[in-house]
PDB file of C-alpha atoms in Angstrom:
ATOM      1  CA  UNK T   1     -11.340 -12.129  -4.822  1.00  0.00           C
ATOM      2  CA  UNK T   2     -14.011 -11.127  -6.948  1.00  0.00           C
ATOM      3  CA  UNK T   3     -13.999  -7.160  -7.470  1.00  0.00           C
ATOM      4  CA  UNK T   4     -16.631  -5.283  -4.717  1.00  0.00           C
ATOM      5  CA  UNK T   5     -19.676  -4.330  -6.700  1.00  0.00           C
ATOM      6  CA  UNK T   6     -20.492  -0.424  -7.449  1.00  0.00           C
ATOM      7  CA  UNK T   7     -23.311   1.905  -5.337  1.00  0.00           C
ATOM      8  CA  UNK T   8     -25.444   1.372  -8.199  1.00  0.00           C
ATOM      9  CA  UNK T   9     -26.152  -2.350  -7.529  1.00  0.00           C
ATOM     10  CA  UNK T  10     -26.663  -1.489  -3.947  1.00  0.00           C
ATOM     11  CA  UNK T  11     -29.137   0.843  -4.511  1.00  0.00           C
ATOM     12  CA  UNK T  12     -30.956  -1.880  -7.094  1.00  0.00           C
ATOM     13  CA  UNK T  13     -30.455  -4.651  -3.768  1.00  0.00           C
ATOM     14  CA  UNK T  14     -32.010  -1.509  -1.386  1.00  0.00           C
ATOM     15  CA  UNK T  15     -35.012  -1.469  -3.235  1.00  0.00           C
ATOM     16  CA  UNK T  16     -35.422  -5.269  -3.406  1.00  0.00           C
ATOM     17  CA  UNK T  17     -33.635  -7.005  -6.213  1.00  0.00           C
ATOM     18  CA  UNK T  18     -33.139 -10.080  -3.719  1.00  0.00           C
ATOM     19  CA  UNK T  19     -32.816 -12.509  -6.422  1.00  0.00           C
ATOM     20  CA  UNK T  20     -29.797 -11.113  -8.341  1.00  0.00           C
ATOM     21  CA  UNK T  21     -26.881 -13.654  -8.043  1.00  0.00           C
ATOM     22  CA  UNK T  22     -23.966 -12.981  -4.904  1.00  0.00           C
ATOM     23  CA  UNK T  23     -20.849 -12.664  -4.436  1.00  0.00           C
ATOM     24  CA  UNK T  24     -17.797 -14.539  -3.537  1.00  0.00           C
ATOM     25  CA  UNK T  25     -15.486 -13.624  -0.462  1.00  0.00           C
ATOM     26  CA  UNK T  26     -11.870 -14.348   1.034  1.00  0.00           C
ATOM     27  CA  UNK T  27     -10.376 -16.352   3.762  1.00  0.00           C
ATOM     28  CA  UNK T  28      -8.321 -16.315   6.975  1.00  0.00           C
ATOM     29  CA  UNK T  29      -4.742 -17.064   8.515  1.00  0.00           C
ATOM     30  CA  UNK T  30      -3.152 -20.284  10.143  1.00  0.00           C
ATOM     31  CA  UNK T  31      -0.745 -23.038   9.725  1.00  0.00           C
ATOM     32  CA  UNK T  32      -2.377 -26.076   8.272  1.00  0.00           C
ATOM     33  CA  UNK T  33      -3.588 -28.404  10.871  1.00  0.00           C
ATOM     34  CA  UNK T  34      -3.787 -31.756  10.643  1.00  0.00           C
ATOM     35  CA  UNK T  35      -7.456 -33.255   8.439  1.00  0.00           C
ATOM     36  CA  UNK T  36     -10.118 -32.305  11.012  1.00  0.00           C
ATOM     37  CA  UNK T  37     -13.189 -34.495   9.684  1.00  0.00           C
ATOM     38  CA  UNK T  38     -16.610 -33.290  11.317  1.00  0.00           C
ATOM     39  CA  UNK T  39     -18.778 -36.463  12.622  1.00  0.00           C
ATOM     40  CA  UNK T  40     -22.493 -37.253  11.423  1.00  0.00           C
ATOM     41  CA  UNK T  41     -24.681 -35.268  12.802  1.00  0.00           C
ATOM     42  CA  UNK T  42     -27.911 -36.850  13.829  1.00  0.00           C
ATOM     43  CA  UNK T  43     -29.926 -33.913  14.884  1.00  0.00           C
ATOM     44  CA  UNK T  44     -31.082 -31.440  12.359  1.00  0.00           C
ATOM     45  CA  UNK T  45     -29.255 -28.473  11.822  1.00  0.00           C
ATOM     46  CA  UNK T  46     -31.246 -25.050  12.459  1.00  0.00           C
ATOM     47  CA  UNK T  47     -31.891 -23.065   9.735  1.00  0.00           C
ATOM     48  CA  UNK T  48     -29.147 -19.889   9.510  1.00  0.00           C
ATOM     49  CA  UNK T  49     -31.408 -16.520   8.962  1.00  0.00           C
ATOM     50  CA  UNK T  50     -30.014 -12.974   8.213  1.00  0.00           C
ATOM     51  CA  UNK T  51     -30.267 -11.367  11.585  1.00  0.00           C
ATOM     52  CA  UNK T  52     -27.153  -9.798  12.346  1.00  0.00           C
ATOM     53  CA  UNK T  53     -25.681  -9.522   8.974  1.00  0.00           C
ATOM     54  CA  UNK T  54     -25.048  -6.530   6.974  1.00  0.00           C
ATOM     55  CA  UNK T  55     -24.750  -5.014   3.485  1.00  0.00           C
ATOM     56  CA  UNK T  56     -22.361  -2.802   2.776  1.00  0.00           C
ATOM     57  CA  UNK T  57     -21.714  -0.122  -0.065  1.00  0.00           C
ATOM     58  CA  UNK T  58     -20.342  -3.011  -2.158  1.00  0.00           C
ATOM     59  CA  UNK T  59     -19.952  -6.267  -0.112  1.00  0.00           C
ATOM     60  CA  UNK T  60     -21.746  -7.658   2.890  1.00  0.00           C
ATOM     61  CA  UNK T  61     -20.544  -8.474   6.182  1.00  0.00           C
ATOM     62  CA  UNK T  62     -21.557  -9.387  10.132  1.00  0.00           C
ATOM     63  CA  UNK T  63     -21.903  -7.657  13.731  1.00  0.00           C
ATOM     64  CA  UNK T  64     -19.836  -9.974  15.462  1.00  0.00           C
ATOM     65  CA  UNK T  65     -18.312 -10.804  19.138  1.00  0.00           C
ATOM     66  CA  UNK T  66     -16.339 -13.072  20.911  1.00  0.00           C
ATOM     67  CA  UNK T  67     -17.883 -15.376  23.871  1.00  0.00           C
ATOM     68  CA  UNK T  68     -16.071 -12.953  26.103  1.00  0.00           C
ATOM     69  CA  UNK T  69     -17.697  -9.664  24.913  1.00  0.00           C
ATOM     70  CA  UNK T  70     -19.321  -7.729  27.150  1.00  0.00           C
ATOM     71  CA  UNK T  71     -22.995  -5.515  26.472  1.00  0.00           C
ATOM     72  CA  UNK T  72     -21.378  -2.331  26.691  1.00  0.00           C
ATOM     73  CA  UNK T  73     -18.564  -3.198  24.448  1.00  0.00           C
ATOM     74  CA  UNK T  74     -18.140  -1.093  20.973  1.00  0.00           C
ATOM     75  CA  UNK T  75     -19.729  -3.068  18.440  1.00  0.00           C
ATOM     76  CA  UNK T  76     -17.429  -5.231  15.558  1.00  0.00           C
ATOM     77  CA  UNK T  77     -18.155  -5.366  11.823  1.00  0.00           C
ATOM     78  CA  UNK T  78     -16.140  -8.306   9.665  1.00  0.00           C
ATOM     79  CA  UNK T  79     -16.219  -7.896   6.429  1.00  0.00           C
ATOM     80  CA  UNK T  80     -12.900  -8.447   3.292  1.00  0.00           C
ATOM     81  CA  UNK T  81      -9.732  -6.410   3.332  1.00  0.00           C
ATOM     82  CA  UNK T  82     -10.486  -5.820   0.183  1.00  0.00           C
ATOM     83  CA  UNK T  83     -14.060  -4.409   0.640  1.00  0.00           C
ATOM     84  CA  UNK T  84     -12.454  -1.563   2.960  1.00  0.00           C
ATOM     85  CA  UNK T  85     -13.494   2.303   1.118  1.00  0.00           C
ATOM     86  CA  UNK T  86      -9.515   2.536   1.284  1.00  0.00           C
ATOM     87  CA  UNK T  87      -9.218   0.100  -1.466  1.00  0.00           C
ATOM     88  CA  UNK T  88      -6.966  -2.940  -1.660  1.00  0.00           C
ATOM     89  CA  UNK T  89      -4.725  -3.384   0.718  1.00  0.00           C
ATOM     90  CA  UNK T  90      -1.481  -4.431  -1.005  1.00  0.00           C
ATOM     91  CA  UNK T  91       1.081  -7.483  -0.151  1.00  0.00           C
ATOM     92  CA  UNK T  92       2.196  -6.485   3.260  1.00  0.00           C
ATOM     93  CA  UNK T  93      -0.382  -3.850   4.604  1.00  0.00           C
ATOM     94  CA  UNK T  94      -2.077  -3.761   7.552  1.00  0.00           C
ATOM     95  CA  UNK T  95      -4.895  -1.345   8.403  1.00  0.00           C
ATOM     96  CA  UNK T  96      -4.922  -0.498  12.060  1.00  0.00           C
ATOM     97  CA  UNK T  97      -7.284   1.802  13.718  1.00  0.00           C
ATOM     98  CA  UNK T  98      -7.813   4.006  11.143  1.00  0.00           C
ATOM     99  CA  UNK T  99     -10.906   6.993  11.516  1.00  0.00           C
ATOM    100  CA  UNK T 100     -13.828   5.217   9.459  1.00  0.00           C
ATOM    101  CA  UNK T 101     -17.622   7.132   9.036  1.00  0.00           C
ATOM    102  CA  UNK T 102     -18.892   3.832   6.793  1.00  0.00           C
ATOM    103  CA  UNK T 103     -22.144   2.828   7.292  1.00  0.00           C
ATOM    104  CA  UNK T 104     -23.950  -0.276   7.400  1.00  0.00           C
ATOM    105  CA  UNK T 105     -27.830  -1.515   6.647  1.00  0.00           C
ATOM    106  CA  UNK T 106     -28.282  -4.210   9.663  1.00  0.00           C
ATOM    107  CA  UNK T 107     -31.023  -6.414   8.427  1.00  0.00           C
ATOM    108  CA  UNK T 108     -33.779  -8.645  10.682  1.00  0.00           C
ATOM    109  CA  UNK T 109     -33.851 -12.409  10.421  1.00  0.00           C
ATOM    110  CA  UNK T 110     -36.080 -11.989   7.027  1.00  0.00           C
ATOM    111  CA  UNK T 111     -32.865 -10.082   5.412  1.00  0.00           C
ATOM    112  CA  UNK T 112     -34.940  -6.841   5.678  1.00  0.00           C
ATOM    113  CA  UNK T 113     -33.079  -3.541   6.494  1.00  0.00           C
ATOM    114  CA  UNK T 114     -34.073  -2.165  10.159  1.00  0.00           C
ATOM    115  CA  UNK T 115     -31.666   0.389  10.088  1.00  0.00           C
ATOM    116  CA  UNK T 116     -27.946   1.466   9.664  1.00  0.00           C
ATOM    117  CA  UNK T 117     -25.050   1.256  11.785  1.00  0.00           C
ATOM    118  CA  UNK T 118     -22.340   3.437  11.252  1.00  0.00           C
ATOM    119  CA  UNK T 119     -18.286   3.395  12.136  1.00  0.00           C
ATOM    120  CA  UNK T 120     -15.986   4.816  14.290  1.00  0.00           C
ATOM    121  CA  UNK T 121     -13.012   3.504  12.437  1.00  0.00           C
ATOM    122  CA  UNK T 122     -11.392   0.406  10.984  1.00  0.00           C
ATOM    123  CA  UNK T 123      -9.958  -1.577  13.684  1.00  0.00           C
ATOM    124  CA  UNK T 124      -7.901  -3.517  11.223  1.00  0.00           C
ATOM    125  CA  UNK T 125      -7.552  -4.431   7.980  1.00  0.00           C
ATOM    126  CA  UNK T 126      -5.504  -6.668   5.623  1.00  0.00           C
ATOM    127  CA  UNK T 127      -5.258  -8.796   2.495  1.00  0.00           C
ATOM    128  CA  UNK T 128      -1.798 -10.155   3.916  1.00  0.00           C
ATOM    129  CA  UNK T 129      -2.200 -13.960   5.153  1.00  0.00           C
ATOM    130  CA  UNK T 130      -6.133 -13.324   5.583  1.00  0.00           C
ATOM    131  CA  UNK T 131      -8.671 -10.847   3.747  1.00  0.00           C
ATOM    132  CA  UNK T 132     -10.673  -9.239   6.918  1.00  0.00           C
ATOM    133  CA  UNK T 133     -11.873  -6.281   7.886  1.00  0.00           C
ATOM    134  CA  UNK T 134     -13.072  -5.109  11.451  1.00  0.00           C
ATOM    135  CA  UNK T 135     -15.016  -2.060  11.446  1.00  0.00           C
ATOM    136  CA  UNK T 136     -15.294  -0.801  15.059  1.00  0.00           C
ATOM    137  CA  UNK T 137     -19.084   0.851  15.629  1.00  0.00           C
ATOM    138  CA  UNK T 138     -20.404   4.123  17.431  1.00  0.00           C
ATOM    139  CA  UNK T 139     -22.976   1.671  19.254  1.00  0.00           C
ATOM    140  CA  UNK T 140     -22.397  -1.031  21.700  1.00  0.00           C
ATOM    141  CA  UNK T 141     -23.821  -4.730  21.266  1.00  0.00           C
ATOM    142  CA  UNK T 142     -26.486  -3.158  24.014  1.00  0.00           C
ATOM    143  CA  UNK T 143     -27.327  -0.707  22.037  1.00  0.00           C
ATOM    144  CA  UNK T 144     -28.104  -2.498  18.718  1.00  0.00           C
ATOM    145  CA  UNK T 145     -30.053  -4.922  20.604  1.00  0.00           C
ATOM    146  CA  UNK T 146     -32.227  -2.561  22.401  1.00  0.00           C
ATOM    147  CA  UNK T 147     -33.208  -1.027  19.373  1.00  0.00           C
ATOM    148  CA  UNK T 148     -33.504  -3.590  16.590  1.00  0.00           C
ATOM    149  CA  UNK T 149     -34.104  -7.220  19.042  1.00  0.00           C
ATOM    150  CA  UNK T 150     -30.766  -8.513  16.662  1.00  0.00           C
ATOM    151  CA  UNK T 151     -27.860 -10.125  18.620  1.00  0.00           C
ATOM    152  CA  UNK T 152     -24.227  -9.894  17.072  1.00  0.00           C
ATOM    153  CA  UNK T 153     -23.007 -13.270  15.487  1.00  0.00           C
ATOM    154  CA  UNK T 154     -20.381 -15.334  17.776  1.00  0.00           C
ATOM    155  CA  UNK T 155     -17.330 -15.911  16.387  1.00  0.00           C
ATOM    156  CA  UNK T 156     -15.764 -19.336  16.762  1.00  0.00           C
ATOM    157  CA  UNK T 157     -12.554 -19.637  18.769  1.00  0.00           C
ATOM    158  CA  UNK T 158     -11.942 -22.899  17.188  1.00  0.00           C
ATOM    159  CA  UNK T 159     -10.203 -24.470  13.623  1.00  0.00           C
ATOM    160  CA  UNK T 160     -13.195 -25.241  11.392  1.00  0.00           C
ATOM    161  CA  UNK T 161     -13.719 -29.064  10.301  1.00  0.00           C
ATOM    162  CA  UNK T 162     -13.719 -30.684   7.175  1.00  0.00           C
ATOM    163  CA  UNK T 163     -17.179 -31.797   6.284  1.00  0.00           C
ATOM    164  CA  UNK T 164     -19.067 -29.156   8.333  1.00  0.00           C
ATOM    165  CA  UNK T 165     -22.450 -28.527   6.482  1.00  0.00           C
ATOM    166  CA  UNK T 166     -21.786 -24.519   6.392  1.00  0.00           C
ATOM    167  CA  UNK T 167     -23.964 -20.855   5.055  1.00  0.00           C
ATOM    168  CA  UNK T 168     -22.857 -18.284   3.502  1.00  0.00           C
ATOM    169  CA  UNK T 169     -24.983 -15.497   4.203  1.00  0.00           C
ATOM    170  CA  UNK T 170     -24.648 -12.367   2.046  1.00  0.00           C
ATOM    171  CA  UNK T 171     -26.341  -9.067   3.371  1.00  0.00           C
ATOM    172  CA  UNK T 172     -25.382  -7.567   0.360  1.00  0.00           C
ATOM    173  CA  UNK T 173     -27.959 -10.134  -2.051  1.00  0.00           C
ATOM    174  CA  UNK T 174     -29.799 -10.837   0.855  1.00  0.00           C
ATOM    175  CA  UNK T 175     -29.041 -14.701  -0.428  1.00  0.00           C
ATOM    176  CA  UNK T 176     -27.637 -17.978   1.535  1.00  0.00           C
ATOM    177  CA  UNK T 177     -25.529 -20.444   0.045  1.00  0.00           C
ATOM    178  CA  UNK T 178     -25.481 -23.783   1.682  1.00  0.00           C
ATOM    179  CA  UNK T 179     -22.687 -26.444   1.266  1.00  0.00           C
ATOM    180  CA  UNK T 180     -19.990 -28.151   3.002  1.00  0.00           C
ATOM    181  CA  UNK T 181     -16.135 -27.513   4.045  1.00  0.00           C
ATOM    182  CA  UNK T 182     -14.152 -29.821   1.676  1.00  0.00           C
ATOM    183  CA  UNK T 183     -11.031 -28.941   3.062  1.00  0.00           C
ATOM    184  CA  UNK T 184      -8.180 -26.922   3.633  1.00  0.00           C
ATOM    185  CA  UNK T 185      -5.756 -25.138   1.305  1.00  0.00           C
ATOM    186  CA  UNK T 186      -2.181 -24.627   2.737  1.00  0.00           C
ATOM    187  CA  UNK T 187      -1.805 -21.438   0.500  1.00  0.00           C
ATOM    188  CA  UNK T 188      -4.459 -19.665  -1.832  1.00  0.00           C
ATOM    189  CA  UNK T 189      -2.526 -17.356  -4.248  1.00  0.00           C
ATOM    190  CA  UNK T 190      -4.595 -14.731  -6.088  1.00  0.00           C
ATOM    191  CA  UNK T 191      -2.199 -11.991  -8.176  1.00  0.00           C
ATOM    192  CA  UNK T 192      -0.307  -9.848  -5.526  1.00  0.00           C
ATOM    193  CA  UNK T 193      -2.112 -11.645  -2.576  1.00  0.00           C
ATOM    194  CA  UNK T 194      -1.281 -15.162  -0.455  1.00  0.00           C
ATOM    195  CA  UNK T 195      -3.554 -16.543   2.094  1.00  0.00           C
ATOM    196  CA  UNK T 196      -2.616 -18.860   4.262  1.00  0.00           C
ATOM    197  CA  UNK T 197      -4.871 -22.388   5.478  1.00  0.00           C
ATOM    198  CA  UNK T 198      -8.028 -21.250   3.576  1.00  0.00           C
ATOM    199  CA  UNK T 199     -11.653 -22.795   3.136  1.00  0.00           C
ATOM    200  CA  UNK T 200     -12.703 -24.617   0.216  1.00  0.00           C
ATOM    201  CA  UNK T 201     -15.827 -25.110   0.041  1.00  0.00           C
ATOM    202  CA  UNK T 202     -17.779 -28.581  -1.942  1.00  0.00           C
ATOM    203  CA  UNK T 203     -19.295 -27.099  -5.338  1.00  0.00           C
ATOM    204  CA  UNK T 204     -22.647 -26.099  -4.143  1.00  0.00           C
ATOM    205  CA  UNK T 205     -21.630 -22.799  -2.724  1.00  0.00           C
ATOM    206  CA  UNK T 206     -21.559 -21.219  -5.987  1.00  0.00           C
ATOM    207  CA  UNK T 207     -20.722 -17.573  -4.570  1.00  0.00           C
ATOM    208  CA  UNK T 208     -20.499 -14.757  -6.706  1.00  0.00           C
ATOM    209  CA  UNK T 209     -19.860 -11.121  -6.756  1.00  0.00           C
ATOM    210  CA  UNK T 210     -21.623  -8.811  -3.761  1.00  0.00           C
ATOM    211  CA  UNK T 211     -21.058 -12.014  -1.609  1.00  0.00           C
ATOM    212  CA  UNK T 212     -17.340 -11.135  -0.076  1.00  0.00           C
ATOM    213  CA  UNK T 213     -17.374 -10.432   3.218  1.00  0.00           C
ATOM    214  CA  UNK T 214     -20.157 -13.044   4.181  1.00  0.00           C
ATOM    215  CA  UNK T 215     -20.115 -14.594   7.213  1.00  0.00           C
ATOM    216  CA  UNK T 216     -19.912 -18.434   6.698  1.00  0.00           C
ATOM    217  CA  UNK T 217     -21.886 -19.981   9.321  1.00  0.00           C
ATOM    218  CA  UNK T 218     -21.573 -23.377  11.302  1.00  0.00           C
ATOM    219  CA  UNK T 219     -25.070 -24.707  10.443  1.00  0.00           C
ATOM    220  CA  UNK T 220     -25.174 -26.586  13.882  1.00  0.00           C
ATOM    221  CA  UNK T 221     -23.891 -23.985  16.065  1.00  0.00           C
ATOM    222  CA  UNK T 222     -24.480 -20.219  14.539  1.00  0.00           C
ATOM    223  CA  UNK T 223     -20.927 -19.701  15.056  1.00  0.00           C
ATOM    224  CA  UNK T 224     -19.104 -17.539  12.188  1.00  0.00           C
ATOM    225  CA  UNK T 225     -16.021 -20.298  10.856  1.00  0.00           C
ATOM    226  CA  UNK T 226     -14.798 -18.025   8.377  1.00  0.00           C
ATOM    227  CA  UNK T 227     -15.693 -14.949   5.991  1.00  0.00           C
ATOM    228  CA  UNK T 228     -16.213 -15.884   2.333  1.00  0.00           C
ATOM    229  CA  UNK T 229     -13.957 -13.847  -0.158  1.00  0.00           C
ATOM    230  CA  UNK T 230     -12.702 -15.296  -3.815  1.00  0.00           C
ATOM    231  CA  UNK T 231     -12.961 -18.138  -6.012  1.00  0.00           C
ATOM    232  CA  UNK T 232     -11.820 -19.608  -9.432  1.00  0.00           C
ATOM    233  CA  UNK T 233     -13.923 -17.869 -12.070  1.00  0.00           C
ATOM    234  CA  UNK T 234     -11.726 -18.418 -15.602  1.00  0.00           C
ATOM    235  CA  UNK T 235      -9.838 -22.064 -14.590  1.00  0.00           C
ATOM    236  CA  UNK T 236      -6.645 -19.408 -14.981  1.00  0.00           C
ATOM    237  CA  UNK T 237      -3.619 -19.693 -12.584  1.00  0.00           C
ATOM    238  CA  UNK T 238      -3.106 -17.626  -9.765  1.00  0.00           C
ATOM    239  CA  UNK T 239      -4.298 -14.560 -11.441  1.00  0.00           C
ATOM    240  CA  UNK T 240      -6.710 -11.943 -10.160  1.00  0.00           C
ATOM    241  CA  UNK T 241     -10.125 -13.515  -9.757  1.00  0.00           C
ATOM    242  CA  UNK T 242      -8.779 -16.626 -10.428  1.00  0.00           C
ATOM    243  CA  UNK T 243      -6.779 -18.303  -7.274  1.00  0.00           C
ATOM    244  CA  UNK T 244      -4.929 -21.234  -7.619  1.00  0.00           C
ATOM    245  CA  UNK T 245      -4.106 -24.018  -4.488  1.00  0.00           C
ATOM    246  CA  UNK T 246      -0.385 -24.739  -3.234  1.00  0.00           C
ATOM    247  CA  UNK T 247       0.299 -27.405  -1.076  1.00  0.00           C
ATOM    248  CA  UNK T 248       3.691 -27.853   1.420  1.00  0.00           C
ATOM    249  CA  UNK T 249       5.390 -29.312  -1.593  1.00  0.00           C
ATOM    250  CA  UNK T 250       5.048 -26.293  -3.939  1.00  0.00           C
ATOM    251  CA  UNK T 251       2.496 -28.305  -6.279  1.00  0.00           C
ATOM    252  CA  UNK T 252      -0.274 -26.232  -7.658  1.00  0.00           C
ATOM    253  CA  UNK T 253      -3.802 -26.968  -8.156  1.00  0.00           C
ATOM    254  CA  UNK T 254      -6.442 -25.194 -10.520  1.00  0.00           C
ATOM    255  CA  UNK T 255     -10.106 -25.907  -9.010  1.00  0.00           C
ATOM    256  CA  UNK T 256     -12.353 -23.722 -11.841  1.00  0.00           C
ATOM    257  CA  UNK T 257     -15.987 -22.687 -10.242  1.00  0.00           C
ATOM    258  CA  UNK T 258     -14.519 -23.533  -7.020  1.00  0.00           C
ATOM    259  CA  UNK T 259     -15.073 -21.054  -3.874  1.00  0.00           C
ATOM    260  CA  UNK T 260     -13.414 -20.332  -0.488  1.00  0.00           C
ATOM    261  CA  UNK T 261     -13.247 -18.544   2.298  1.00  0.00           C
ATOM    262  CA  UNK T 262     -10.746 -17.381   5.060  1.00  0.00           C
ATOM    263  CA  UNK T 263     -10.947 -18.657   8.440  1.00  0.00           C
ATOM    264  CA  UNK T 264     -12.076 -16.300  11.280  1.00  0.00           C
ATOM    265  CA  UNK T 265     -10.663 -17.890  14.897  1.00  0.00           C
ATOM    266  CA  UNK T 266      -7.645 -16.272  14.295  1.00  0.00           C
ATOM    267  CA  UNK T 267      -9.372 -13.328  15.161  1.00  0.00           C
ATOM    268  CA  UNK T 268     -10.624 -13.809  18.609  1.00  0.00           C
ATOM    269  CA  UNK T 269      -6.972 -13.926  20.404  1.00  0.00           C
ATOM    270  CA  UNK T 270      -6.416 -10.509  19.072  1.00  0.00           C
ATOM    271  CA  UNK T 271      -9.688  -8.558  20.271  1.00  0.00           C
ATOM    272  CA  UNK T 272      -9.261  -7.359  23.917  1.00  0.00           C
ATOM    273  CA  UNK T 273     -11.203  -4.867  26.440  1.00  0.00           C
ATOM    274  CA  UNK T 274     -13.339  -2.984  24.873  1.00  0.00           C
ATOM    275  CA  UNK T 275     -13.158  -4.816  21.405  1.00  0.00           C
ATOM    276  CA  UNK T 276     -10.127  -3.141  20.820  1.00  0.00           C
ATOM    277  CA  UNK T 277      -7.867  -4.886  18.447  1.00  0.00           C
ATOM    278  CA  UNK T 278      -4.271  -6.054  20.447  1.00  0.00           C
ATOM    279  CA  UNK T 279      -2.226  -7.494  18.116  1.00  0.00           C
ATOM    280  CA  UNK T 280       0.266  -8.237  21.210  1.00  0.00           C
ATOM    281  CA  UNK T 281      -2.164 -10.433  22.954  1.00  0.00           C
ATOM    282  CA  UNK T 282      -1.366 -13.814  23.934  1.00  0.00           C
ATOM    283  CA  UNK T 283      -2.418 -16.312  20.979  1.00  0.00           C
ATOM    284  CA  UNK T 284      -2.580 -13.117  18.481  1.00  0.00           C
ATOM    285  CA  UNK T 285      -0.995 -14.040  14.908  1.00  0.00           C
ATOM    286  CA  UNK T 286      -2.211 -11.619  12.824  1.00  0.00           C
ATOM    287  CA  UNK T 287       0.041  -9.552  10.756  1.00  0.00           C
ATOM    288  CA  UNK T 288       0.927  -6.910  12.202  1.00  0.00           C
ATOM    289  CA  UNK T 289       1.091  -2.911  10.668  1.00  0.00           C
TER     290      UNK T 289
END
């Protein structure tokens, strides 16, 4: 993953520096399914906006539900394991409802700041399988749309498909990135870290630092897929900053200036009343603490 960038920058991005380059983010848990190839779309995809993304102290992130979310539920932030203020999460470690005071600059459709949300703790957390974070919030989904007009983001309950014309939308850069899912990686190693049936995206989603943690966004639906969080900056082999592919067979592939991301419908089995975060739920596959 690419290292979280410092307060500095994000008080540089605060005061406008929207053009600065992003950066890249992580990817999510599942066995690899078989090739899922999306079909031609003959209506025009909507254009993705920044309403209901974030930008954190060094990464960027979502407010994001589930279809069955109620109004008066908590609010969710997803963002990278390895953007949590706790640091890196090593090989192994899960992060489970642990007291959180973070805060959060939720910005409009324009990727203007309308004001900040703030945590209640980390609902989970881990760079084991996936890279996510959930942030639970001190205000509902109710709430935040009463006062700022800006709906959370929908997760998607289902595998993403190869060919999907995708954005990555950093909060953080206030920046999109628009490309295509050109497949699936059985396992993305990075140092210490494995994660498991991961995004690659085609070469126009050049993501960079600042990025991790951005939602990547269905362009036809405005359904999160996945959350962005590493790529291959050096061409080096399964180093930090520099993850290499491994297929079933053990093979490994080197894709230099190549990004990805980690899938996020993994997620949705495991939130439950309340948003709470049941890792004993019924379709729930995320590690556990």
């Amino acid at each position: 993953m690419k290292k979280p960038l410092v307060g500095a920058l994000f008080a540089v991005l605060l005061l406008g520096a929207g053009t600065a380059p992003a950066v890249a983010a992580t990817s999510h848990d599942a066995a690899a399914p078989t090739a899922k190839v999306a079909a031609p779309q003959a209506v025009k995809a909507k254009a993705v906006n920044f309403a209901g993304t974030v930008a954190l102290s060094n990464c960027s992130g979502s407010v994001v539900r589930t279809a069955a979310s109620l109004p008066s539920d908590p609010a969710l932030v997803l963002s990278n394991g390895h953007c949590m203020e706790t640091g890196f999460p090593g090989p192994g470690e899960v992060v489970f409802n642990r007291s959180s005071t973070r805060s959060f600059t939720l910005l409009n459709s324009a990727g203007s700041g309308v004001g900040t949300l703030r945590a209640s703790k980390i609902a989970y957390g881990t760079m084991t399988d996936t890279d996510i974070s959930l942030y639970q919030l001190t205000r509902t989904y109710a709430q935040i749309e009463s006062t700022y007009g800006i709906k959370a983001l929908e997760l998607n309950a289902a595998h993403p498909v190869q060919g999907t014309a995708i954005t990555v939308v950093s909060g953080y850069w206030r920046r999109t990135y628009s490309c295509n899912v050109d497949g699936f990686v059985y396992r993305l190693k990075e140092g210490e870290w494995t994660w498991k049936d991961s995004v690659r995206y085609t070469s126009a989603c050049q993501t960079i630092g600042g990025t991790s943690g951005s939602p990547v966004v269905d362009n036809a639906t405005g359904k999160v897929v996945a959350v962005n969080n590493t790529g291959n900056e050096d061409g080096q082999q399964c180093t930090d900053n520099n993850p290499c592919e491994v297929d079933e067979s053990g093979n490994v592939t080197v894709r230099q200036g190549i990004n990805y991301a980690q899938e996020t419908y993994g997620i949705v089995p495991c939130i439950g009343t309340g948003s709470q975060i049941d890792l004993s739920r019924s379709g729930c596959a995320l590690p556990k603490p």
